[in-house]
């Protein structure tokens, strides 16, 4: 027989109880909405590359580079947030990410200037 009593079992906590806590639902919704571009950007990059005449392999390479750069920049972003605060880092990071994603179609295939596609209805 043991001289120490066994610890009492921990109470069960349900998802409803957690989501009912103050600010949890708002935080979860904001986090899911904020991370949506992380899943959609590689797909959009792949579609952009194939629509501009590049191969699927090149589009996959661009998507992989986007994912790699995102993964490598997250620890740096986290350290900057620890040092300067979330508000001071999130806005510049979001603006930079958005500007670079907007510049991607303007760069054209293989990083050169975008060339206009010939119109099929042009008269010769």
The first five atom37 places (N, CA, C, CB, O) and aatype in JSON, in Angstrom:
{
  "aatype": [20, 20, 20, 20, 20, 20, 20, 20, 20, 20, 20, 20, 20, 20, 20, 20, 20, 20, 20, 20, 20, 20, 20, 20, 20, 20, 20, 20, 20, 20, 20, 20, 20, 20, 20, 20, 20, 20, 20, 20, 20, 20, 20, 20, 20, 20, 20, 20, 20, 20, 20, 20, 20, 20, 20, 20, 20, 20, 20, 20, 20, 20, 20, 20, 20, 20, 20, 20, 20, 20, 20, 20, 20, 20, 20, 20, 20, 20, 20, 20, 20, 20, 20, 20, 20, 20, 20, 20, 20, 20, 20, 20, 20, 20, 20, 20, 20, 20, 20, 20, 20, 20, 20, 20, 20, 20, 20, 20, 20, 20, 20, 20, 20, 20, 20, 20, 20, 20, 20, 20, 20, 20, 20, 20],
  "atom_mask": [
    [1, 1, 1, 1, 1],
    [1, 1, 1, 1, 1],
    [1, 1, 1, 1, 1],
    [1, 1, 1, 1, 1],
    [1, 1, 1, 1, 1],
    [1, 1, 1, 1, 1],
    [1, 1, 1, 1, 1],
    [1, 1, 1, 1, 1],
    [1, 1, 1, 1, 1],
    [1, 1, 1, 1, 1],
    [1, 1, 1, 1, 1],
    [1, 1, 1, 1, 1],
    [1, 1, 1, 1, 1],
    [1, 1, 1, 1, 1],
    [1, 1, 1, 1, 1],
    [1, 1, 1, 1, 1],
    [1, 1, 1, 1, 1],
    [1, 1, 1, 1, 1],
    [1, 1, 1, 1, 1],
    [1, 1, 1, 1, 1],
    [1, 1, 1, 1, 1],
    [1, 1, 1, 1, 1],
    [1, 1, 1, 1, 1],
    [1, 1, 1, 1, 1],
    [1, 1, 1, 1, 1],
    [1, 1, 1, 1, 1],
    [1, 1, 1, 1, 1],
    [1, 1, 1, 1, 1],
    [1, 1, 1, 1, 1],
    [1, 1, 1, 1, 1],
    [1, 1, 1, 1, 1],
    [1, 1, 1, 1, 1],
    [1, 1, 1, 1, 1],
    [1, 1, 1, 1, 1],
    [1, 1, 1, 1, 1],
    [1, 1, 1, 1, 1],
    [1, 1, 1, 1, 1],
    [1, 1, 1, 1, 1],
    [1, 1, 1, 1, 1],
    [1, 1, 1, 1, 1],
    [1, 1, 1, 1, 1],
    [1, 1, 1, 1, 1],
    [1, 1, 1, 1, 1],
    [1, 1, 1, 1, 1],
    [1, 1, 1, 1, 1],
    [1, 1, 1, 1, 1],
    [1, 1, 1, 1, 1],
    [1, 1, 1, 1, 1],
    [1, 1, 1, 1, 1],
    [1, 1, 1, 1, 1],
    [1, 1, 1, 1, 1],
    [1, 1, 1, 1, 1],
    [1, 1, 1, 1, 1],
    [1, 1, 1, 1, 1],
    [1, 1, 1, 1, 1],
    [1, 1, 1, 1, 1],
    [1, 1, 1, 1, 1],
    [1, 1, 1, 1, 1],
    [1, 1, 1, 1, 1],
    [1, 1, 1, 1, 1],
    [1, 1, 1, 1, 1],
    [1, 1, 1, 1, 1],
    [1, 1, 1, 1, 1],
    [1, 1, 1, 1, 1],
    [1, 1, 1, 1, 1],
    [1, 1, 1, 1, 1],
    [1, 1, 1, 1, 1],
    [1, 1, 1, 1, 1],
    [1, 1, 1, 1, 1],
    [1, 1, 1, 1, 1],
    [1, 1, 1, 1, 1],
    [1, 1, 1, 1, 1],
    [1, 1, 1, 1, 1],
    [1, 1, 1, 1, 1],
    [1, 1, 1, 1, 1],
    [1, 1, 1, 1, 1],
    [1, 1, 1, 1, 1],
    [1, 1, 1, 1, 1],
    [1, 1, 1, 1, 1],
    [1, 1, 1, 1, 1],
    [1, 1, 1, 1, 1],
    [1, 1, 1, 1, 1],
    [1, 1, 1, 1, 1],
    [1, 1, 1, 1, 1],
    [1, 1, 1, 1, 1],
    [1, 1, 1, 1, 1],
    [1, 1, 1, 1, 1],
    [1, 1, 1, 1, 1],
    [1, 1, 1, 1, 1],
    [1, 1, 1, 1, 1],
    [1, 1, 1, 1, 1],
    [1, 1, 1, 1, 1],
    [1, 1, 1, 1, 1],
    [1, 1, 1, 1, 1],
    [1, 1, 1, 1, 1],
    [1, 1, 1, 1, 1],
    [1, 1, 1, 1, 1],
    [1, 1, 1, 1, 1],
    [1, 1, 1, 1, 1],
    [1, 1, 1, 1, 1],
    [1, 1, 1, 1, 1],
    [1, 1, 1, 1, 1],
    [1, 1, 1, 1, 1],
    [1, 1, 1, 1, 1],
    [1, 1, 1, 1, 1],
    [1, 1, 1, 1, 1],
    [1, 1, 1, 1, 1],
    [1, 1, 1, 1, 1],
    [1, 1, 1, 1, 1],
    [1, 1, 1, 1, 1],
    [1, 1, 1, 1, 1],
    [1, 1, 1, 1, 1],
    [1, 1, 1, 1, 1],
    [1, 1, 1, 1, 1],
    [1, 1, 1, 1, 1],
    [1, 1, 1, 1, 1],
    [1, 1, 1, 1, 1],
    [1, 1, 1, 1, 1],
    [1, 1, 1, 1, 1],
    [1, 1, 1, 1, 1],
    [1, 1, 1, 1, 1],
    [1, 1, 1, 1, 1],
    [1, 1, 1, 1, 1],
    [1, 1, 1, 1, 1]
  ],
  "atom_positions": [
    [[0.84, -1.18, 0.0], [0.0, 0.0, 0.0], [0.88, 1.24, 0.0], [-0.95, 0.0, 1.21], [1.89, 1.3, 0.71]],
    [[0.51, 2.2, -0.77], [1.29, 3.42, -0.94], [0.98, 4.4, 0.18], [1.01, 4.06, -2.31], [-0.17, 4.5, 0.62]],
    [[2.01, 5.12, 0.66], [1.81, 6.12, 1.7], [1.27, 7.43, 1.15], [3.11, 6.36, 2.42], [0.73, 8.25, 1.9]],
    [[1.42, 7.65, -0.17], [0.91, 8.89, -0.77], [-0.38, 8.6, -1.5], [1.95, 9.52, -1.72], [-0.54, 7.55, -2.12]],
    [[-1.28, 9.54, -1.43], [-2.56, 9.38, -2.12], [-2.37, 9.73, -3.59], [-3.66, 10.28, -1.47], [-1.58, 10.59, -3.95]],
    [[-3.12, 9.04, -4.43], [-3.04, 9.33, -5.87], [-3.7, 10.68, -6.13], [-3.72, 8.2, -6.72], [-4.7, 11.02, -5.49]],
    [[-3.16, 11.44, -7.07], [-3.73, 12.75, -7.34], [-5.12, 12.63, -7.94], [-2.83, 13.55, -8.27], [-5.44, 11.65, -8.62]],
    [[-5.93, 13.62, -7.67], [-7.29, 13.64, -8.21], [-7.22, 13.83, -9.72], [-8.14, 14.76, -7.55], [-6.36, 14.56, -10.21]],
    [[-8.11, 13.18, -10.47], [-8.08, 13.34, -11.92], [-8.43, 14.79, -12.31], [-9.07, 12.35, -12.59], [-9.24, 15.45, -11.66]],
    [[-7.8, 15.24, -13.37], [-8.05, 16.61, -13.84], [-9.46, 16.7, -14.41], [-7.01, 17.02, -14.91], [-9.94, 15.75, -15.03]],
    [[-10.11, 17.83, -14.21], [-11.47, 17.97, -14.75], [-11.42, 18.02, -16.29], [-12.16, 19.24, -14.18], [-10.48, 18.54, -16.88]],
    [[-12.44, 17.47, -16.9], [-12.52, 17.47, -18.37], [-13.01, 18.84, -18.83], [-13.47, 16.35, -18.88], [-13.97, 19.38, -18.3]],
    [[-12.32, 19.37, -19.82], [-12.69, 20.66, -20.37], [-13.17, 20.44, -21.79], [-11.49, 21.67, -20.32], [-12.48, 19.8, -22.59]],
    [[-14.35, 20.96, -22.11], [-14.91, 20.76, -23.44], [-14.54, 21.93, -24.36], [-16.44, 20.62, -23.35], [-14.12, 22.99, -23.9]],
    [[-14.7, 21.71, -25.67], [-14.44, 22.76, -26.65], [-15.39, 23.94, -26.43], [-14.58, 22.22, -28.08], [-15.0, 25.1, -26.58]],
    [[-16.62, 23.63, -26.07], [-17.59, 24.7, -25.82], [-17.17, 25.6, -24.67], [-18.95, 24.11, -25.53], [-17.35, 26.82, -24.73]],
    [[-16.6, 25.0, -23.62], [-16.14, 25.79, -22.49], [-14.97, 26.68, -22.88], [-15.75, 24.88, -21.32], [-14.88, 27.83, -22.45]],
    [[-14.08, 26.15, -23.71], [-12.92, 26.95, -24.15], [-13.38, 28.08, -25.05], [-11.89, 26.07, -24.87], [-12.96, 29.22, -24.87]],
    [[-14.23, 27.77, -26.04], [-14.7, 28.81, -26.95], [-15.61, 29.83, -26.26], [-15.45, 28.18, -28.12], [-15.75, 30.95, -26.74]],
    [[-16.21, 29.44, -25.16], [-17.05, 30.36, -24.4], [-16.27, 31.31, -23.53], [-18.0, 29.59, -23.57], [-16.83, 32.26, -22.98]],
    [[-14.97, 31.07, -23.38], [-14.13, 31.96, -22.58], [-14.01, 33.31, -23.28], [-12.72, 31.34, -22.35], [-14.11, 33.39, -24.51]],
    [[-13.8, 34.37, -22.51], [-13.71, 35.69, -23.11], [-12.58, 35.77, -24.14], [-13.5, 36.75, -22.03], [-11.47, 35.31, -23.89]],
    [[-12.87, 36.35, -25.27], [-11.92, 36.67, -26.34], [-11.39, 35.47, -27.12], [-10.77, 37.4, -25.77], [-10.68, 35.67, -28.1]],
    [[-11.71, 34.23, -26.73], [-11.14, 33.07, -27.41], [-11.71, 32.93, -28.81], [-11.42, 31.79, -26.6], [-10.95, 32.69, -29.75]],
    [[-13.02, 33.08, -28.99], [-13.63, 32.94, -30.31], [-13.11, 34.03, -31.26], [-15.16, 33.0, -30.21], [-12.85, 33.76, -32.43]],
    [[-12.97, 35.24, -30.75], [-12.47, 36.34, -31.58], [-11.01, 36.09, -31.97], [-12.6, 37.69, -30.83], [-10.62, 36.33, -33.12]],
    [[-10.21, 35.61, -31.04], [-8.81, 35.31, -31.32], [-8.69, 34.17, -32.33], [-8.07, 34.94, -30.04], [-7.88, 34.25, -33.25]],
    [[-9.49, 33.13, -32.18], [-9.46, 32.0, -33.1], [-9.9, 32.43, -34.5], [-10.35, 30.86, -32.59], [-9.27, 32.05, -35.48]],
    [[-10.96, 33.22, -34.59], [-11.44, 33.7, -35.89], [-10.41, 34.58, -36.58], [-12.73, 34.47, -35.72], [-10.19, 34.45, -37.79]],
    [[-9.79, 35.47, -35.82], [-8.75, 36.33, -36.4], [-7.54, 35.55, -36.85], [-8.34, 37.38, -35.4], [-6.94, 35.86, -37.88]],
    [[-7.17, 34.54, -36.08], [-6.01, 33.73, -36.44], [-6.28, 32.93, -37.71], [-5.65, 32.79, -35.3], [-5.42, 32.86, -38.59]],
    [[-7.45, 32.32, -37.8], [-7.78, 31.54, -38.99], [-7.89, 32.42, -40.23], [-9.08, 30.78, -38.79], [-7.43, 32.04, -41.3]],
    [[-8.49, 33.6, -40.08], [-8.6, 34.53, -41.2], [-7.23, 35.05, -41.6], [-9.53, 35.69, -40.84], [-6.94, 35.18, -42.79]],
    [[-6.4, 35.35, -40.64], [-5.08, 35.87, -40.93], [-4.16, 34.86, -41.58], [-4.45, 36.37, -39.69], [-3.24, 35.24, -42.31]],
    [[-4.38, 33.58, -41.33], [-3.52, 32.54, -41.91], [-4.05, 32.0, -43.23], [-3.37, 31.4, -40.93], [-3.39, 31.18, -43.86]],
    [[-5.21, 32.44, -43.66], [-5.77, 31.97, -44.92], [-4.86, 32.26, -46.11], [-7.12, 32.62, -45.15], [-4.73, 31.39, -46.97]],
    [[-4.22, 33.43, -46.21], [-3.3, 33.65, -47.34], [-2.12, 32.69, -47.36], [-2.79, 35.06, -47.3], [-1.58, 32.41, -48.43]],
    [[-1.71, 32.18, -46.21], [-0.59, 31.23, -46.19], [-0.93, 29.96, -46.95], [-0.22, 30.88, -44.75], [-0.05, 29.31, -47.51]],
    [[-2.19, 29.59, -46.98], [-2.61, 28.41, -47.73], [-3.0, 28.71, -49.16], [-3.75, 27.76, -47.04], [-2.88, 27.85, -50.03]],
    [[-3.46, 29.92, -49.42], [-3.93, 30.27, -50.75], [-2.84, 30.81, -51.66], [-5.03, 31.28, -50.64], [-2.93, 30.64, -52.88]],
    [[-1.84, 31.46, -51.13], [-0.81, 32.08, -51.97], [-0.05, 31.05, -52.82], [0.18, 32.84, -51.09], [0.16, 31.32, -54.0]],
    [[0.36, 29.9, -52.3], [1.05, 28.94, -53.18], [0.16, 28.45, -54.33], [1.52, 27.76, -52.37], [0.65, 28.24, -55.44]],
    [[-1.12, 28.27, -54.06], [-2.04, 27.85, -55.13], [-2.17, 28.95, -56.17], [-3.43, 27.49, -54.55], [-2.16, 28.68, -57.37]],
    [[-2.29, 30.19, -55.71], [-2.41, 31.31, -56.63], [-1.14, 31.5, -57.45], [-2.74, 32.6, -55.87], [-1.21, 31.82, -58.64]],
    [[0.02, 31.3, -56.85], [1.28, 31.41, -57.57], [1.38, 30.32, -58.63], [2.48, 31.32, -56.59], [1.81, 30.59, -59.75]],
    [[0.98, 29.12, -58.29], [0.99, 28.02, -59.27], [0.06, 28.32, -60.43], [0.6, 26.7, -58.6], [0.43, 28.12, -61.59]],
    [[-1.14, 28.8, -60.14], [-2.09, 29.14, -61.2], [-1.6, 30.29, -62.06], [-3.45, 29.49, -60.6], [-1.78, 30.28, -63.27]],
    [[-0.97, 31.28, -61.43], [-0.43, 32.41, -62.18], [0.67, 31.95, -63.14], [0.1, 33.48, -61.23], [0.71, 32.37, -64.29]],
    [[1.55, 31.08, -62.65], [2.66, 30.61, -63.49], [2.14, 29.8, -64.68], [3.64, 29.76, -62.66], [2.62, 29.97, -65.8]],
    [[1.19, 28.92, -64.44], [0.68, 28.1, -65.55], [-0.16, 28.93, -66.51], [-0.13, 26.93, -65.02], [-0.17, 28.66, -67.71]],
    [[-0.88, 29.93, -66.01], [-1.69, 30.78, -66.89], [-0.81, 31.68, -67.76], [-2.65, 31.63, -66.06], [-1.23, 32.08, -68.84]],
    [[0.38, 32.0, -67.29], [1.26, 32.86, -68.08], [2.14, 32.07, -69.05], [2.14, 33.69, -67.16], [3.02, 32.64, -69.69]],
    [[1.91, 30.77, -69.15], [2.62, 29.96, -70.13], [3.77, 29.18, -69.57], [3.12, 30.82, -71.21], [4.44, 28.47, -70.33]],
    [[4.05, 29.26, -68.3], [5.14, 28.48, -67.69], [4.66, 27.07, -67.39], [5.66, 29.17, -66.4], [3.46, 26.79, -67.42]],
    [[5.58, 26.2, -67.11], [5.23, 24.82, -66.81], [4.73, 24.69, -65.37], [6.44, 23.9, -67.04], [4.92, 25.58, -64.54]],
    [[4.1, 23.57, -65.11], [3.64, 23.3, -63.75], [4.84, 23.14, -62.82], [2.75, 22.03, -63.71], [4.78, 23.5, -61.64]],
    [[5.93, 22.6, -63.34], [7.13, 22.43, -62.52], [7.68, 23.79, -62.08], [8.21, 21.65, -63.31], [8.09, 23.94, -60.93]],
    [[7.68, 24.77, -62.97], [8.15, 26.1, -62.61], [7.21, 26.74, -61.6], [8.28, 26.99, -63.87], [7.66, 27.39, -60.65]],
    [[5.91, 26.57, -61.8], [4.94, 27.07, -60.83], [5.11, 26.42, -59.48], [3.53, 26.85, -61.34], [5.0, 27.08, -58.44]],
    [[5.38, 25.11, -59.48], [5.64, 24.42, -58.22], [6.9, 24.91, -57.55], [5.74, 22.94, -58.46], [6.96, 25.02, -56.32]],
    [[7.92, 25.22, -58.35], [9.16, 25.76, -57.79], [8.91, 27.12, -57.14], [10.24, 25.88, -58.88], [9.4, 27.39, -56.05]],
    [[8.14, 27.97, -57.82], [7.82, 29.28, -57.23], [7.02, 29.13, -55.94], [7.03, 30.13, -58.24], [7.26, 29.84, -54.97]],
    [[6.06, 28.2, -55.95], [5.26, 27.97, -54.74], [6.12, 27.44, -53.6], [4.12, 26.99, -55.03], [5.95, 27.83, -52.45]],
    [[7.05, 26.54, -53.92], [7.96, 26.01, -52.9], [8.86, 27.1, -52.35], [8.81, 24.86, -53.48], [9.13, 27.14, -51.15]],
    [[9.34, 27.99, -53.22], [10.17, 29.09, -52.74], [9.37, 30.04, -51.85], [10.76, 29.87, -53.93], [9.9, 30.56, -50.86]],
    [[8.11, 30.26, -52.18], [7.26, 31.08, -51.32], [7.11, 30.43, -49.94], [5.86, 31.3, -51.97], [7.25, 31.09, -48.92]],
    [[6.84, 29.13, -49.93], [6.7, 28.42, -48.66], [7.99, 28.41, -47.85], [6.26, 27.0, -48.91], [7.96, 28.57, -46.63]],
    [[9.11, 28.22, -48.52], [10.39, 28.22, -47.84], [10.71, 29.59, -47.25], [11.49, 27.8, -48.8], [11.16, 29.69, -46.11]],
    [[10.48, 30.63, -48.03], [10.75, 31.98, -47.51], [9.81, 32.32, -46.36], [10.61, 33.02, -48.63], [10.21, 33.0, -45.41]],
    [[8.58, 31.85, -46.44], [7.65, 32.08, -45.33], [8.11, 31.34, -44.07], [6.24, 31.62, -45.72], [8.07, 31.89, -42.97]],
    [[8.55, 30.11, -44.24], [9.0, 29.33, -43.09], [10.27, 29.91, -42.47], [9.24, 27.88, -43.5], [10.43, 29.91, -41.25]],
    [[11.17, 30.41, -43.31], [12.42, 30.98, -42.78], [12.21, 32.35, -42.15], [13.44, 31.08, -43.89], [12.97, 32.75, -41.26]],
    [[11.2, 33.09, -42.61], [10.99, 34.42, -42.06], [10.17, 34.41, -40.76], [10.31, 35.3, -43.08], [10.19, 35.4, -40.02]],
    [[9.45, 33.34, -40.47], [8.61, 33.31, -39.28], [9.42, 33.43, -37.98], [7.79, 32.04, -39.25], [9.0, 34.19, -37.1]],
    [[10.54, 32.74, -37.81], [11.31, 32.95, -36.57], [11.84, 34.37, -36.43], [12.47, 31.97, -36.51], [11.88, 34.92, -35.33]],
    [[12.25, 34.96, -37.55], [12.72, 36.34, -37.51], [11.59, 37.27, -37.12], [13.31, 36.76, -38.87], [11.76, 38.18, -36.31]],
    [[10.43, 37.04, -37.7], [9.25, 37.86, -37.38], [8.87, 37.69, -35.9], [8.06, 37.47, -38.29], [8.5, 38.66, -35.24]],
    [[8.95, 36.48, -35.4], [8.65, 36.24, -33.99], [9.61, 36.96, -33.06], [8.67, 34.76, -33.7], [9.2, 37.52, -32.05]],
    [[10.88, 36.92, -33.4], [11.87, 37.62, -32.58], [11.63, 39.13, -32.6], [13.3, 37.3, -33.06], [11.73, 39.8, -31.58]],
    [[11.31, 39.66, -33.79], [11.02, 41.09, -33.88], [9.78, 41.46, -33.06], [10.82, 41.51, -35.34], [9.73, 42.52, -32.45]],
    [[8.79, 40.56, -33.06], [7.58, 40.81, -32.26], [7.9, 40.8, -30.77], [6.5, 39.77, -32.56], [7.36, 41.61, -30.01]],
    [[8.76, 39.89, -30.35], [9.16, 39.87, -28.95], [9.88, 41.14, -28.55], [10.05, 38.66, -28.67], [9.72, 41.63, -27.43]],
    [[10.67, 41.68, -29.46], [11.46, 42.86, -29.16], [10.67, 44.16, -29.28], [12.66, 42.91, -30.08], [10.82, 45.06, -28.46]],
    [[9.82, 44.26, -30.33], [9.16, 45.54, -30.62], [7.65, 45.52, -30.44], [9.47, 45.96, -32.02], [7.02, 46.57, -30.49]],
    [[7.05, 44.36, -30.23], [5.6, 44.27, -30.07], [4.93, 43.83, -31.36], [5.03, 45.6, -29.6], [5.45, 44.06, -32.46]],
    [[3.76, 43.21, -31.22], [3.06, 42.67, -32.38], [2.58, 43.75, -33.32], [1.9, 41.84, -31.93], [2.71, 43.62, -34.54]],
    [[2.04, 44.82, -32.78], [1.48, 45.87, -33.64], [2.55, 46.52, -34.5], [0.79, 46.92, -32.79], [2.27, 46.88, -35.65]],
    [[3.74, 46.68, -33.97], [4.81, 47.34, -34.72], [5.37, 46.46, -35.82], [5.93, 47.76, -33.78], [6.03, 46.96, -36.74]],
    [[5.13, 45.15, -35.76], [5.71, 44.23, -36.74], [4.66, 43.75, -37.74], [6.34, 43.03, -36.03], [4.97, 43.61, -38.93]],
    [[3.44, 43.49, -37.29], [2.43, 42.92, -38.18], [2.1, 43.82, -39.36], [1.18, 42.63, -37.4], [2.03, 43.34, -40.49]],
    [[1.91, 45.1, -39.13], [1.51, 45.99, -40.22], [2.58, 46.09, -41.3], [1.19, 47.37, -39.68], [2.26, 45.91, -42.48]],
    [[3.85, 46.36, -40.97], [4.86, 46.39, -42.03], [5.03, 45.04, -42.73], [6.2, 46.83, -41.46], [5.24, 44.99, -43.95]],
    [[4.94, 43.95, -41.99], [5.08, 42.63, -42.6], [3.93, 42.34, -43.56], [5.15, 41.53, -41.51], [4.14, 41.81, -44.65]],
    [[2.71, 42.7, -43.16], [1.55, 42.49, -44.03], [1.64, 43.36, -45.28], [0.25, 42.78, -43.28], [1.31, 42.9, -46.38]],
    [[2.07, 44.6, -45.13], [2.2, 45.49, -46.28], [3.29, 44.99, -47.24], [2.52, 46.92, -45.83], [3.1, 45.02, -48.46]],
    [[4.4, 44.53, -46.71], [5.48, 44.01, -47.56], [5.05, 42.75, -48.29], [6.73, 43.73, -46.72], [5.31, 42.61, -49.48]],
    [[4.4, 41.83, -47.59], [3.92, 40.61, -48.22], [2.91, 40.92, -49.31], [3.29, 39.69, -47.17], [2.97, 40.34, -50.4]],
    [[1.98, 41.84, -49.03], [0.97, 42.21, -50.03], [1.61, 42.87, -51.24], [-0.08, 43.14, -49.42], [1.24, 42.58, -52.38]],
    [[2.56, 43.76, -51.01], [3.22, 44.45, -52.12], [3.98, 43.47, -53.01], [4.17, 45.53, -51.59], [3.96, 43.59, -54.23]],
    [[4.64, 42.5, -52.39], [5.39, 41.52, -53.19], [4.47, 40.59, -53.95], [6.31, 40.72, -52.29], [4.78, 40.2, -55.08]],
    [[3.33, 40.22, -53.37], [2.38, 39.38, -54.09], [1.73, 40.15, -55.24], [1.31, 38.86, -53.14], [1.43, 39.56, -56.28]],
    [[1.5, 41.45, -55.06], [0.95, 42.26, -56.15], [2.0, 42.44, -57.25], [0.48, 43.63, -55.62], [1.64, 42.5, -58.42]],
    [[3.26, 42.54, -56.89], [4.32, 42.73, -57.87], [4.61, 41.46, -58.67], [5.59, 43.2, -57.19], [5.2, 41.54, -59.74]],
    [[4.21, 40.31, -58.17], [4.52, 39.05, -58.85], [3.94, 39.0, -60.27], [3.99, 37.89, -58.04], [4.67, 38.65, -61.19]],
    [[2.66, 39.32, -60.49], [2.17, 39.29, -61.87], [2.79, 40.39, -62.74], [0.66, 39.42, -61.88], [2.87, 40.23, -63.96]],
    [[3.21, 41.48, -62.13], [3.82, 42.55, -62.89], [5.22, 42.2, -63.36], [3.87, 43.81, -62.07], [5.71, 42.76, -64.34]],
    [[5.87, 41.26, -62.68], [7.24, 40.87, -63.04], [7.26, 40.05, -64.32], [7.88, 40.08, -61.91], [8.27, 40.03, -65.01]],
    [[6.18, 39.37, -64.64], [6.15, 38.56, -65.85], [6.85, 37.24, -65.65], [6.79, 39.31, -67.0], [7.39, 36.98, -64.58]],
    [[6.84, 36.41, -66.68], [7.48, 35.1, -66.54], [8.99, 35.22, -66.42], [7.13, 34.2, -67.73], [9.61, 36.05, -67.08]],
    [[9.55, 34.4, -65.57], [11.0, 34.32, -65.33], [11.59, 35.63, -64.83], [11.7, 33.91, -66.59], [12.78, 35.88, -65.04]],
    [[10.79, 36.48, -64.18], [11.3, 37.68, -63.56], [11.52, 38.85, -64.48], [12.55, 37.38, -62.9], [11.96, 39.91, -64.03]],
    [[11.24, 38.7, -65.76], [11.38, 39.81, -66.69], [10.14, 40.67, -66.7], [11.67, 39.3, -68.1], [9.15, 40.31, -66.07]],
    [[10.17, 41.78, -67.39], [8.97, 42.61, -67.44], [7.84, 41.87, -68.13], [9.26, 43.93, -68.17], [8.04, 41.13, -69.09]],
    [[6.65, 42.1, -67.62], [5.48, 41.44, -68.17], [5.23, 41.9, -69.6], [4.25, 41.71, -67.3], [5.21, 43.11, -69.86]],
    [[5.04, 40.96, -70.51], [4.76, 41.33, -71.89], [3.28, 41.15, -72.16], [5.6, 40.51, -72.88], [2.69, 40.16, -71.72]],
    [[2.68, 42.08, -72.86], [1.26, 41.94, -73.14], [1.02, 40.77, -74.08], [0.69, 43.24, -73.74], [1.82, 40.52, -75.0]],
    [[-0.06, 40.06, -73.86], [-0.4, 38.94, -74.72], [-1.0, 39.47, -76.02], [-1.38, 37.97, -74.02], [-1.73, 40.45, -76.01]],
    [[-0.7, 38.83, -77.13], [-1.29, 39.29, -78.38], [-2.79, 39.01, -78.37], [-0.63, 38.62, -79.59], [-3.24, 37.95, -77.92]],
    [[-3.52, 39.96, -78.87], [-4.98, 39.82, -78.91], [-5.37, 38.95, -80.09], [-5.66, 41.21, -79.01], [-4.81, 39.09, -81.18]],
    [[-6.32, 38.06, -79.91], [-6.75, 37.18, -80.98], [-7.68, 37.91, -81.96], [-7.46, 35.96, -80.41], [-7.9, 37.44, -83.08]],
    [[-8.21, 39.06, -81.53], [-9.14, 39.78, -82.4], [-8.47, 40.92, -83.14], [-10.3, 40.32, -81.59], [-9.17, 41.76, -83.71]],
    [[-7.14, 40.99, -83.15], [-6.46, 42.08, -83.82], [-6.5, 41.87, -85.32], [-5.01, 42.21, -83.33], [-6.35, 40.76, -85.82]],
    [[-6.71, 42.95, -86.01], [-6.76, 42.89, -87.47], [-5.37, 43.0, -88.03], [-7.66, 43.99, -88.04], [-4.56, 43.8, -87.56]],
    [[-5.08, 42.19, -89.04], [-3.75, 42.23, -89.65], [-3.72, 43.1, -90.87], [-3.29, 40.84, -90.0], [-2.67, 43.24, -91.5]]
  ]
}
